[in-house]
Coordinates of N, CA, C and O in Angstrom, one line a residue:
M222 N 118.6 125.5 137.0 CA 119.8 124.7 137.0 C 120.7 125.3 138.0 O 121.1 126.5 137.9
K223 N 121.0 124.6 139.1 CA 121.8 125.2 140.2 C 123.3 125.2 139.9 O 124.0 126.2 140.1
T224 N 123.9 124.1 139.4 CA 125.3 124.1 139.0 C 125.4 123.7 137.6 O 124.6 122.9 137.0
F225 N 126.3 124.3 136.9 CA 126.5 124.1 135.5 C 127.0 122.7 135.3 O 128.0 122.2 135.9
P226 N 126.3 121.9 134.4 CA 126.7 120.5 134.2 C 128.0 120.4 133.3 O 128.1 120.9 132.2
I227 N 129.0 119.7 133.9 CA 130.2 119.5 133.2 C 130.1 118.1 132.5 O 129.7 117.1 133.1
L228 N 130.4 118.1 131.2 CA 130.3 116.8 130.4 C 131.7 116.4 130.1 O 132.6 117.2 129.7
E229 N 132.0 115.1 130.2 CA 133.3 114.5 129.9 C 133.1 113.4 128.9 O 132.2 112.6 128.9
T230 N 134.1 113.4 127.9 CA 134.1 112.4 126.9 C 135.5 111.7 127.0 O 136.3 112.1 127.9
N231 N 135.9 110.9 126.1 CA 137.2 110.3 126.1 C 138.3 111.3 126.1 O 139.3 111.2 126.8
R232 N 138.2 112.3 125.2 CA 139.2 113.3 125.1 C 138.9 114.7 125.5 O 139.8 115.6 125.6
L233 N 137.6 115.0 125.9 CA 137.2 116.4 126.1 C 136.5 116.6 127.5 O 136.0 115.6 128.1
V234 N 136.6 117.8 127.9 CA 135.8 118.3 129.0 C 135.0 119.5 128.5 O 135.6 120.4 127.9
L235 N 133.7 119.4 128.6 CA 132.8 120.5 128.2 C 132.3 121.2 129.5 O 131.8 120.5 130.4
R236 N 132.6 122.5 129.5 CA 132.4 123.2 130.8 C 131.8 124.6 130.5 O 131.7 125.0 129.4
N237 N 131.5 125.3 131.6 CA 130.9 126.6 131.5 C 132.0 127.6 130.9 O 133.2 127.4 131.1
I238 N 131.5 128.5 130.1 CA 132.4 129.5 129.5 C 132.3 130.8 130.4 O 131.3 131.3 130.7
E239 N 133.5 131.2 130.9 CA 133.6 132.3 131.8 C 134.3 133.5 131.2 O 135.0 133.4 130.2
K240 N 134.2 134.7 131.8 CA 134.8 135.9 131.3 C 136.3 135.7 131.1 O 136.9 136.2 130.2
N241 N 137.0 135.0 132.0 CA 138.4 134.8 131.8 C 138.8 133.9 130.7 O 140.0 133.7 130.4
D242 N 137.8 133.4 129.9 CA 138.0 132.6 128.7 C 138.0 133.5 127.5 O 138.2 133.0 126.4
A243 N 137.8 134.8 127.6 CA 137.6 135.7 126.5 C 138.7 135.6 125.5 O 138.5 135.6 124.3
K244 N 140.0 135.6 125.9 CA 141.1 135.6 124.9 C 141.1 134.3 124.1 O 141.4 134.3 122.9
S245 N 140.8 133.2 124.8 CA 140.8 131.9 124.1 C 139.7 131.9 123.1 O 139.8 131.5 121.9
V246 N 138.5 132.4 123.5 CA 137.3 132.5 122.6 C 137.6 133.4 121.4 O 137.3 133.1 120.2
L247 N 138.3 134.5 121.7 CA 138.6 135.5 120.6 C 139.5 134.8 119.5 O 139.3 135.1 118.3
K248 N 140.3 133.9 119.9 CA 141.2 133.2 118.9 C 140.4 132.6 117.8 O 140.8 132.6 116.7
Y249 N 139.3 131.9 118.2 CA 138.6 131.2 117.1 C 137.4 132.0 116.6 O 137.1 131.9 115.4
L250 N 136.8 132.9 117.4 CA 135.7 133.7 116.9 C 136.2 134.9 116.0 O 135.4 135.5 115.4
S251 N 137.5 135.1 116.0 CA 138.0 136.1 115.1 C 138.5 135.6 113.8 O 138.9 136.3 112.9
D252 N 138.5 134.2 113.6 CA 138.9 133.6 112.4 C 137.9 133.6 111.3 O 136.7 133.1 111.6
V253 N 138.2 134.1 110.2 CA 137.3 134.3 109.1 C 136.7 133.0 108.7 O 135.5 132.9 108.4
E254 N 137.5 131.9 108.6 CA 137.0 130.6 108.2 C 136.0 130.0 109.2 O 135.0 129.4 108.9
V255 N 136.3 130.1 110.5 CA 135.4 129.6 111.6 C 134.1 130.4 111.5 O 133.0 129.8 111.7
M256 N 134.1 131.7 111.2 CA 132.9 132.5 111.3 C 132.2 132.5 110.0 O 131.1 133.1 109.9
K257 N 132.7 131.9 108.9 CA 132.1 132.0 107.6 C 130.6 131.7 107.6 O 129.9 132.4 106.9
Y258 N 130.1 130.7 108.3 CA 128.7 130.3 108.3 C 128.0 130.6 109.7 O 127.0 130.0 109.9
Y259 N 128.6 131.4 110.5 CA 128.1 131.7 111.8 C 127.0 132.7 111.9 O 126.3 132.8 112.8
G260 N 126.9 133.5 110.8 CA 125.8 134.5 110.8 C 126.3 135.8 111.4 O 125.4 136.7 111.6
L261 N 127.5 135.9 111.7 CA 128.1 137.2 112.3 C 129.4 137.4 111.7 O 130.1 136.5 111.2
E262 N 129.8 138.7 111.7 CA 131.2 139.0 111.3 C 132.2 138.5 112.3 O 131.8 138.3 113.5
P263 N 133.4 138.2 111.9 CA 134.4 137.8 112.8 C 134.6 138.8 114.0 O 134.5 140.0 113.7
Y264 N 134.7 138.3 115.2 CA 134.9 139.2 116.3 C 136.2 139.9 116.2 O 137.2 139.3 115.8
Q265 N 136.3 141.2 116.7 CA 137.5 142.0 116.6 C 138.2 142.2 117.9 O 139.4 142.3 118.0
T266 N 137.4 142.2 119.0 CA 138.0 142.6 120.3 C 137.5 141.7 121.4 O 136.5 140.9 121.3
V267 N 138.3 141.7 122.5 CA 137.9 141.0 123.7 C 136.5 141.4 124.2 O 135.7 140.6 124.7
E268 N 136.2 142.7 124.0 CA 134.9 143.3 124.5 C 133.8 142.6 123.7 O 132.7 142.3 124.2
D269 N 134.0 142.4 122.4 CA 133.0 141.7 121.5 C 132.7 140.3 122.1 O 131.6 139.9 122.2
V270 N 133.8 139.6 122.5 CA 133.7 138.3 123.0 C 133.0 138.3 124.4 O 132.2 137.4 124.7
L271 N 133.3 139.3 125.2 CA 132.7 139.4 126.5 C 131.1 139.5 126.4 O 130.4 139.0 127.2
E272 N 130.7 140.2 125.3 CA 129.2 140.3 125.1 C 128.7 139.0 124.7 O 127.6 138.6 125.2
E273 N 129.4 138.2 123.9 CA 129.0 136.8 123.6 C 128.9 135.9 124.8 O 127.9 135.2 125.0
I274 N 129.9 136.0 125.7 CA 129.9 135.2 126.9 C 128.7 135.7 127.8 O 128.1 134.8 128.4
S275 N 128.4 137.0 127.9 CA 127.3 137.5 128.6 C 126.0 136.9 128.1 O 125.0 136.6 128.8
W276 N 125.9 136.8 126.7 CA 124.7 136.2 126.1 C 124.6 134.7 126.5 O 123.5 134.3 126.8
Y277 N 125.7 134.0 126.5 CA 125.6 132.6 127.0 C 125.0 132.5 128.4 O 124.2 131.6 128.7
Q278 N 125.4 133.4 129.3 CA 124.9 133.4 130.6 C 123.5 133.8 130.7 O 122.7 133.2 131.4
S279 N 123.1 134.7 129.8 CA 121.6 135.2 129.8 C 120.7 134.1 129.3 O 119.6 133.9 129.9
I280 N 121.1 133.3 128.3 CA 120.2 132.2 127.8 C 120.1 131.1 128.9 O 119.1 130.5 129.0
L281 N 121.2 130.9 129.6 CA 121.2 129.9 130.7 C 120.2 130.4 131.8 O 119.4 129.6 132.3
N282 N 120.4 131.7 132.2 CA 119.5 132.2 133.3 C 118.0 132.2 132.9 O 117.2 132.0 133.7
E283 N 117.8 132.4 131.6 CA 116.4 132.5 131.1 C 115.8 131.1 130.7 O 114.7 131.0 130.2
N284 N 116.7 130.0 130.9 CA 116.3 128.7 130.5 C 115.9 128.5 129.0 O 115.1 127.7 128.7
T285 N 116.6 129.4 128.2 CA 116.3 129.3 126.7 C 117.5 128.7 126.0 O 117.5 128.5 124.8
G286 N 118.6 128.3 126.7 CA 119.7 127.7 126.1 C 120.8 127.4 127.1 O 120.7 127.8 128.3
I287 N 121.8 126.7 126.6 CA 123.0 126.4 127.4 C 124.2 126.2 126.4 O 124.0 125.5 125.4
R288 N 125.3 126.8 126.7 CA 126.5 126.6 125.8 C 127.7 126.1 126.6 O 128.0 126.7 127.6
W289 N 128.2 125.0 126.1 CA 129.4 124.5 126.8 C 130.7 124.9 126.0 O 130.7 124.9 124.8
G290 N 131.7 125.2 126.7 CA 133.0 125.4 126.2 C 133.7 124.1 126.0 O 133.6 123.2 126.9
I291 N 134.4 123.9 124.9 CA 135.1 122.6 124.6 C 136.6 122.8 124.9 O 137.2 123.7 124.4
T292 N 137.1 121.9 125.8 CA 138.5 121.9 126.1 C 139.0 120.4 126.0 O 138.2 119.5 126.1
L293 N 140.3 120.3 125.7 CA 140.9 119.0 125.7 C 141.1 118.6 127.2 O 141.5 119.5 128.0
K294 N 141.0 117.3 127.5 CA 141.2 116.9 128.9 C 142.6 117.3 129.3 O 143.6 117.1 128.5
G295 N 142.8 117.8 130.5 CA 144.1 118.2 131.0 C 144.5 119.5 130.6 O 145.6 120.0 131.0
E296 N 143.7 120.2 129.7 CA 144.0 121.6 129.3 C 142.8 122.4 129.6 O 141.7 121.9 129.6
N297 N 143.0 123.7 129.9 CA 141.9 124.5 130.3 C 141.5 125.5 129.2 O 140.4 126.1 129.3
E298 N 142.3 125.6 128.1 CA 142.0 126.6 127.1 C 140.8 126.1 126.2 O 140.8 125.0 125.7
L299 N 139.9 127.0 126.0 CA 138.7 126.7 125.1 C 139.2 126.6 123.7 O 139.9 127.5 123.2
I300 N 138.7 125.6 123.0 CA 139.0 125.5 121.5 C 137.7 125.5 120.7 O 137.8 125.4 119.5
G301 N 136.6 125.7 121.3 CA 135.3 125.8 120.6 C 134.2 125.8 121.6 O 134.4 125.8 122.9
S302 N 132.9 125.7 121.1 CA 131.8 125.6 122.0 C 130.7 124.9 121.3 O 130.7 124.7 120.0
C303 N 129.8 124.4 122.0 CA 128.6 123.6 121.5 C 127.5 123.7 122.5 O 127.7 123.7 123.7
G304 N 126.3 123.9 122.0 CA 125.2 124.0 123.0 C 123.8 124.2 122.3 O 123.7 124.2 121.1
F305 N 122.9 124.4 123.2 CA 121.5 124.6 122.8 C 121.1 126.1 122.8 O 121.5 126.8 123.7
L306 N 120.2 126.5 121.9 CA 119.6 127.8 122.0 C 118.1 127.6 121.5 O 117.8 126.7 120.8
N307 N 117.4 128.6 121.8 CA 115.9 128.6 121.4 C 115.2 127.4 122.0 O 114.4 126.7 121.3
I308 N 115.5 127.0 123.2 CA 114.8 125.9 123.8 C 113.3 126.2 123.9 O 113.0 127.3 124.4
V309 N 112.5 125.3 123.5 CA 111.0 125.5 123.6 C 110.5 124.4 124.5 O 110.3 123.3 124.0
V310 N 110.4 124.6 125.8 CA 110.1 123.6 126.8 C 108.8 122.9 126.5 O 108.8 121.7 126.6
Q311 N 107.8 123.7 126.2 CA 106.5 123.0 126.0 C 106.4 122.1 124.8 O 105.5 121.3 124.7
H312 N 107.4 122.3 123.9 CA 107.4 121.4 122.7 C 108.6 120.4 122.7 O 108.8 119.7 121.8
Y313 N 109.4 120.4 123.9 CA 110.5 119.5 124.1 C 111.5 119.5 122.9 O 112.0 118.5 122.5
R314 N 111.8 120.8 122.4 CA 112.7 120.9 121.3 C 113.7 122.1 121.5 O 113.4 122.9 122.3
T315 N 114.8 122.0 120.8 CA 115.8 123.0 120.8 C 116.6 123.0 119.5 O 116.6 122.1 118.8
D316 N 117.3 124.2 119.3 CA 118.3 124.2 118.2 C 119.6 123.9 118.8 O 119.8 124.1 120.0
I317 N 120.5 123.4 118.0 CA 121.9 123.2 118.5 C 122.9 124.0 117.6 O 122.6 124.1 116.4
G318 N 123.9 124.4 118.2 CA 124.9 125.2 117.5 C 126.3 124.8 118.0 O 126.5 124.3 119.1
F319 N 127.3 125.0 117.2 CA 128.7 124.6 117.5 C 129.7 125.4 116.6 O 129.3 125.8 115.5
E320 N 130.9 125.5 117.2 CA 132.0 126.0 116.4 C 133.3 125.5 117.0 O 133.3 125.2 118.2
L321 N 134.3 125.4 116.2 CA 135.6 124.8 116.7 C 136.7 125.5 116.0 O 136.7 125.9 114.8
S322 N 137.8 125.8 116.8 CA 139.0 126.4 116.3 C 139.5 125.6 115.1 O 139.5 124.3 115.1
K323 N 139.9 126.3 114.0 CA 140.3 125.6 112.8 C 141.5 124.6 113.1 O 141.6 123.6 112.4
D324 N 142.3 124.9 114.1 CA 143.4 124.0 114.4 C 143.0 122.6 114.7 O 143.8 121.7 114.7
Y325 N 141.7 122.4 115.1 CA 141.2 121.1 115.6 C 140.2 120.5 114.6 O 139.6 119.5 114.9
W326 N 140.0 121.1 113.4 CA 139.1 120.5 112.4 C 139.7 119.2 111.9 O 140.9 119.0 111.8
G327 N 138.8 118.3 111.6 CA 139.1 117.0 111.1 C 139.7 116.0 112.0 O 140.2 115.0 111.6
K328 N 139.6 116.2 113.3 CA 140.1 115.3 114.3 C 139.0 114.6 115.1 O 139.3 113.9 116.1
G329 N 137.7 114.8 114.7 CA 136.6 114.1 115.4 C 136.2 114.8 116.7 O 135.4 114.3 117.5
I330 N 136.8 116.0 117.0 CA 136.5 116.7 118.3 C 135.0 117.2 118.3 O 134.3 117.1 119.2
A331 N 134.7 117.9 117.2 CA 133.3 118.4 117.1 C 132.3 117.3 117.2 O 131.2 117.4 117.9
S332 N 132.6 116.2 116.6 CA 131.7 115.0 116.6 C 131.5 114.5 118.1 O 130.4 114.2 118.5
E333 N 132.6 114.4 118.8 CA 132.6 114.0 120.1 C 131.8 114.9 121.0 O 131.1 114.5 121.9
A334 N 132.0 116.2 120.8 CA 131.3 117.2 121.6 C 129.8 117.2 121.3 O 129.0 117.2 122.2
L335 N 129.5 117.1 120.0 CA 128.1 117.1 119.6 C 127.4 115.9 120.2 O 126.2 116.0 120.7
E336 N 128.0 114.7 120.2 CA 127.4 113.5 120.7 C 127.1 113.7 122.2 O 126.0 113.3 122.7
A337 N 128.1 114.2 123.0 CA 127.9 114.4 124.4 C 126.8 115.4 124.7 O 126.0 115.2 125.6
V338 N 126.7 116.5 123.9 CA 125.6 117.5 124.2 C 124.3 116.9 123.8 O 123.3 117.1 124.6
T339 N 124.1 116.2 122.7 CA 122.8 115.7 122.3 C 122.4 114.6 123.3 O 121.2 114.6 123.7
K340 N 123.3 113.8 123.8 CA 123.0 112.8 124.8 C 122.5 113.5 126.0 O 121.5 113.1 126.6
Y341 N 123.1 114.5 126.5 CA 122.7 115.3 127.7 C 121.3 115.8 127.4 O 120.4 115.8 128.3
G342 N 121.1 116.4 126.3 CA 119.7 117.0 126.0 C 118.6 115.9 126.0 O 117.6 116.2 126.6
F343 N 118.8 114.8 125.5 CA 117.8 113.7 125.5 C 117.7 113.1 126.9 O 116.5 112.9 127.3
E344 N 118.8 112.8 127.5 CA 118.7 112.1 128.8 C 118.4 113.0 130.0 O 117.7 112.5 130.9
Q345 N 119.0 114.2 130.0 CA 118.9 115.0 131.2 C 117.9 116.1 131.1 O 117.3 116.6 132.1
M346 N 117.6 116.6 129.9 CA 116.7 117.7 129.7 C 115.4 117.2 129.1 O 114.5 118.0 128.9
N347 N 115.3 115.9 128.9 CA 114.0 115.3 128.4 C 113.6 115.9 127.1 O 112.4 116.0 126.8
L348 N 114.5 116.3 126.2 CA 114.2 116.8 124.9 C 113.7 115.6 124.0 O 114.1 114.5 124.2
Q349 N 112.8 116.0 123.1 CA 112.3 115.0 122.1 C 113.0 115.3 120.7 O 113.2 114.3 120.0
R350 N 113.3 116.5 120.5 CA 113.8 116.9 119.1 C 114.9 117.9 119.3 O 114.8 118.9 120.0
I351 N 116.0 117.7 118.6 CA 117.1 118.6 118.5 C 117.3 118.9 117.0 O 117.4 118.0 116.2
Q352 N 117.3 120.2 116.7 CA 117.4 120.6 115.3 C 118.6 121.5 115.1 O 119.1 122.2 115.9
A353 N 119.2 121.4 113.8 CA 120.3 122.2 113.4 C 119.9 122.9 112.1 O 119.4 122.3 111.2
L354 N 120.2 124.2 112.1 CA 120.0 125.0 110.9 C 121.4 125.3 110.3 O 122.2 125.9 110.9
I355 N 121.6 124.9 109.0 CA 122.9 124.9 108.4 C 122.8 125.5 107.0 O 122.0 125.1 106.2
E356 N 123.7 126.5 106.7 CA 123.7 127.0 105.4 C 124.1 126.0 104.3 O 125.0 125.2 104.6
P357 N 123.5 126.0 103.2 CA 123.8 125.0 102.2 C 125.3 124.9 101.8 O 125.8 123.7 101.6
P358 N 126.1 126.0 101.7 CA 127.5 125.8 101.4 C 128.3 125.2 102.5 O 129.5 124.8 102.3
N359 N 127.8 125.1 103.7 CA 128.5 124.6 104.9 C 128.5 123.1 104.9 O 127.9 122.4 105.7
I360 N 129.3 122.5 104.0 CA 129.3 121.0 103.8 C 129.8 120.3 105.0 O 129.3 119.3 105.4
R361 N 130.9 120.9 105.7 CA 131.5 120.2 106.8 C 130.5 120.0 108.0 O 130.4 119.0 108.6
S362 N 129.7 121.1 108.3 CA 128.7 120.9 109.3 C 127.6 120.0 108.9 O 127.1 119.2 109.8
Q363 N 127.2 120.0 107.7 CA 126.2 119.0 107.2 C 126.7 117.6 107.4 O 126.0 116.7 107.9
K364 N 127.9 117.3 107.0 CA 128.5 116.0 107.2 C 128.6 115.6 108.7 O 128.3 114.5 109.1
L365 N 128.9 116.6 109.5 CA 129.1 116.4 111.0 C 127.7 115.9 111.6 O 127.7 114.9 112.3
V366 N 126.7 116.7 111.3 CA 125.4 116.3 111.9 C 124.8 115.0 111.3 O 124.2 114.2 112.0
E367 N 125.0 114.8 110.0 CA 124.6 113.6 109.4 C 125.3 112.4 110.0 O 124.7 111.3 110.2
K368 N 126.6 112.5 110.3 CA 127.3 111.4 111.0 C 126.7 111.1 112.3 O 126.7 110.0 112.8
Q369 N 126.1 112.1 113.0 CA 125.5 111.9 114.3 C 124.1 111.4 114.2 O 123.4 111.3 115.2
G370 N 123.6 111.2 113.0 CA 122.2 110.7 112.8 C 121.1 111.7 112.5 O 120.0 111.4 112.4
F371 N 121.5 113.0 112.4 CA 120.5 114.0 112.0 C 120.0 113.8 110.6 O 120.8 113.4 109.7
L372 N 118.8 114.0 110.4 CA 118.2 113.9 109.0 C 117.9 115.3 108.5 O 117.3 116.1 109.2
K373 N 118.2 115.4 107.2 CA 117.9 116.7 106.5 C 116.4 116.7 106.2 O 115.9 115.8 105.5
E374 N 115.7 117.7 106.7 CA 114.2 117.7 106.5 C 113.8 118.6 105.3 O 112.7 118.4 104.8
G375 N 114.6 119.6 105.0 CA 114.3 120.5 103.9 C 115.1 121.8 103.9 O 115.9 122.0 104.8
L376 N 114.7 122.6 103.0 CA 115.4 123.9 102.8 C 114.4 125.0 103.3 O 113.3 125.1 102.8
L377 N 114.9 125.9 104.2 CA 114.2 127.1 104.6 C 114.7 128.2 103.8 O 115.9 128.7 104.0
R378 N 114.0 128.7 102.8 CA 114.4 129.7 101.9 C 114.5 131.1 102.5 O 113.5 131.5 103.1
K379 N 115.6 131.8 102.3 CA 115.8 133.1 102.9 C 115.3 133.2 104.3 O 114.6 134.1 104.7
Y380 N 115.7 132.3 105.1 CA 115.3 132.1 106.5 C 115.8 133.1 107.4 O 115.2 133.5 108.4
E381 N 117.1 133.5 107.2 CA 117.8 134.5 108.1 C 118.3 135.7 107.3 O 118.8 135.5 106.1
Y382 N 118.4 136.8 107.9 CA 119.1 138.0 107.4 C 120.3 138.2 108.2 O 120.1 138.6 109.4
T383 N 121.4 137.9 107.7 CA 122.7 138.1 108.5 C 123.8 138.7 107.6 O 123.8 138.4 106.4
C384 N 124.6 139.5 108.2 CA 125.7 140.1 107.5 C 125.3 140.7 106.1 O 126.0 140.6 105.1
G385 N 124.1 141.4 106.2 CA 123.7 142.1 105.0 C 123.1 141.3 103.9 O 122.9 141.8 102.8
K386 N 122.7 140.1 104.1 CA 122.2 139.2 103.1 C 121.2 138.2 103.7 O 121.2 137.9 104.9
F387 N 120.3 137.7 102.8 CA 119.4 136.7 103.3 C 120.0 135.3 103.0 O 120.6 135.1 102.0
D388 N 119.9 134.4 104.0 CA 120.5 133.1 103.9 C 119.4 132.0 103.9 O 118.5 132.1 104.7
D389 N 119.6 131.1 102.9 CA 118.8 129.8 103.0 C 119.5 129.0 104.1 O 120.7 129.0 104.3
L390 N 118.7 128.1 104.7 CA 119.2 127.2 105.7 C 118.5 125.8 105.5 O 117.3 125.7 105.3
Y391 N 119.4 124.8 105.6 CA 118.8 123.5 105.7 C 118.4 123.2 107.1 O 119.0 123.6 108.1
M392 N 117.2 122.5 107.3 CA 116.8 122.1 108.6 C 117.1 120.6 108.8 O 116.7 119.8 107.9
Y393 N 117.9 120.3 109.8 CA 118.2 119.0 110.2 C 117.5 118.7 111.5 O 117.4 119.6 112.3
S394 N 117.2 117.4 111.8 CA 116.7 117.1 113.1 C 117.2 115.7 113.5 O 117.5 114.9 112.7
L395 N 117.2 115.6 114.8 CA 117.5 114.3 115.5 C 116.4 114.1 116.6 O 116.2 115.0 117.4
L396 N 115.8 113.0 116.5 CA 114.7 112.7 117.5 C 115.3 111.7 118.6 O 116.2 110.9 118.3
K397 N 114.7 111.8 119.7 CA 115.2 111.0 120.8 C 115.1 109.5 120.4 O 116.1 108.7 120.7
E398 N 114.1 109.1 119.8 CA 114.0 107.7 119.4 C 114.9 107.2 118.3 O 115.1 106.1 118.0
D399 N 115.6 108.2 117.6 CA 116.6 107.9 116.6 C 117.9 107.5 117.2 O 118.8 107.0 116.5
C400 N 118.1 107.8 118.5 CA 119.4 107.6 119.2 C 119.5 106.3 119.9 O 118.6 105.8 120.5
E401 N 120.8 105.8 120.0 CA 121.1 104.6 120.7 C 122.3 104.9 121.6 O 123.4 104.6 121.2
F402 N 122.1 105.6 122.7 CA 123.2 106.0 123.6 C 123.5 104.8 124.6 O 122.6 104.1 125.0

């Protein structure tokens, strides 16, 4: 990928996340409620966030993922992110992840970003399957992906070990033929 793809929706611009975004990213990644189901402890410092931003760049360079920063049109401050990780090219599938500043919950922003990213994945990256792994208590994220057409396929028991505990995860999927873009 030569240039980072910028995605625009009615209200949003999804763009590359850069080092100078670290303070904006820290605002939401340090929030206990935002990080509750993220699988990591809330971030404490700008240095922690700079490591996350470096990881975004590394998955892009390795073609194993891409993460877009979410901004409101006309504003440059990041309010969240959405993107792909664990891309498996030979199987035309990827995982999707997202988080949004609590100040913007319930406004349809995550839904708008998720739709733009999934559309890009199916139309530009030739993906066949996009999957989301969501902790059972994370009802908001389950409702979000279900609204986008993702189907719950089942429960992966004790699938991840994060923050000192094993977590069950629901597996959701969206297939290319399920979408009408």
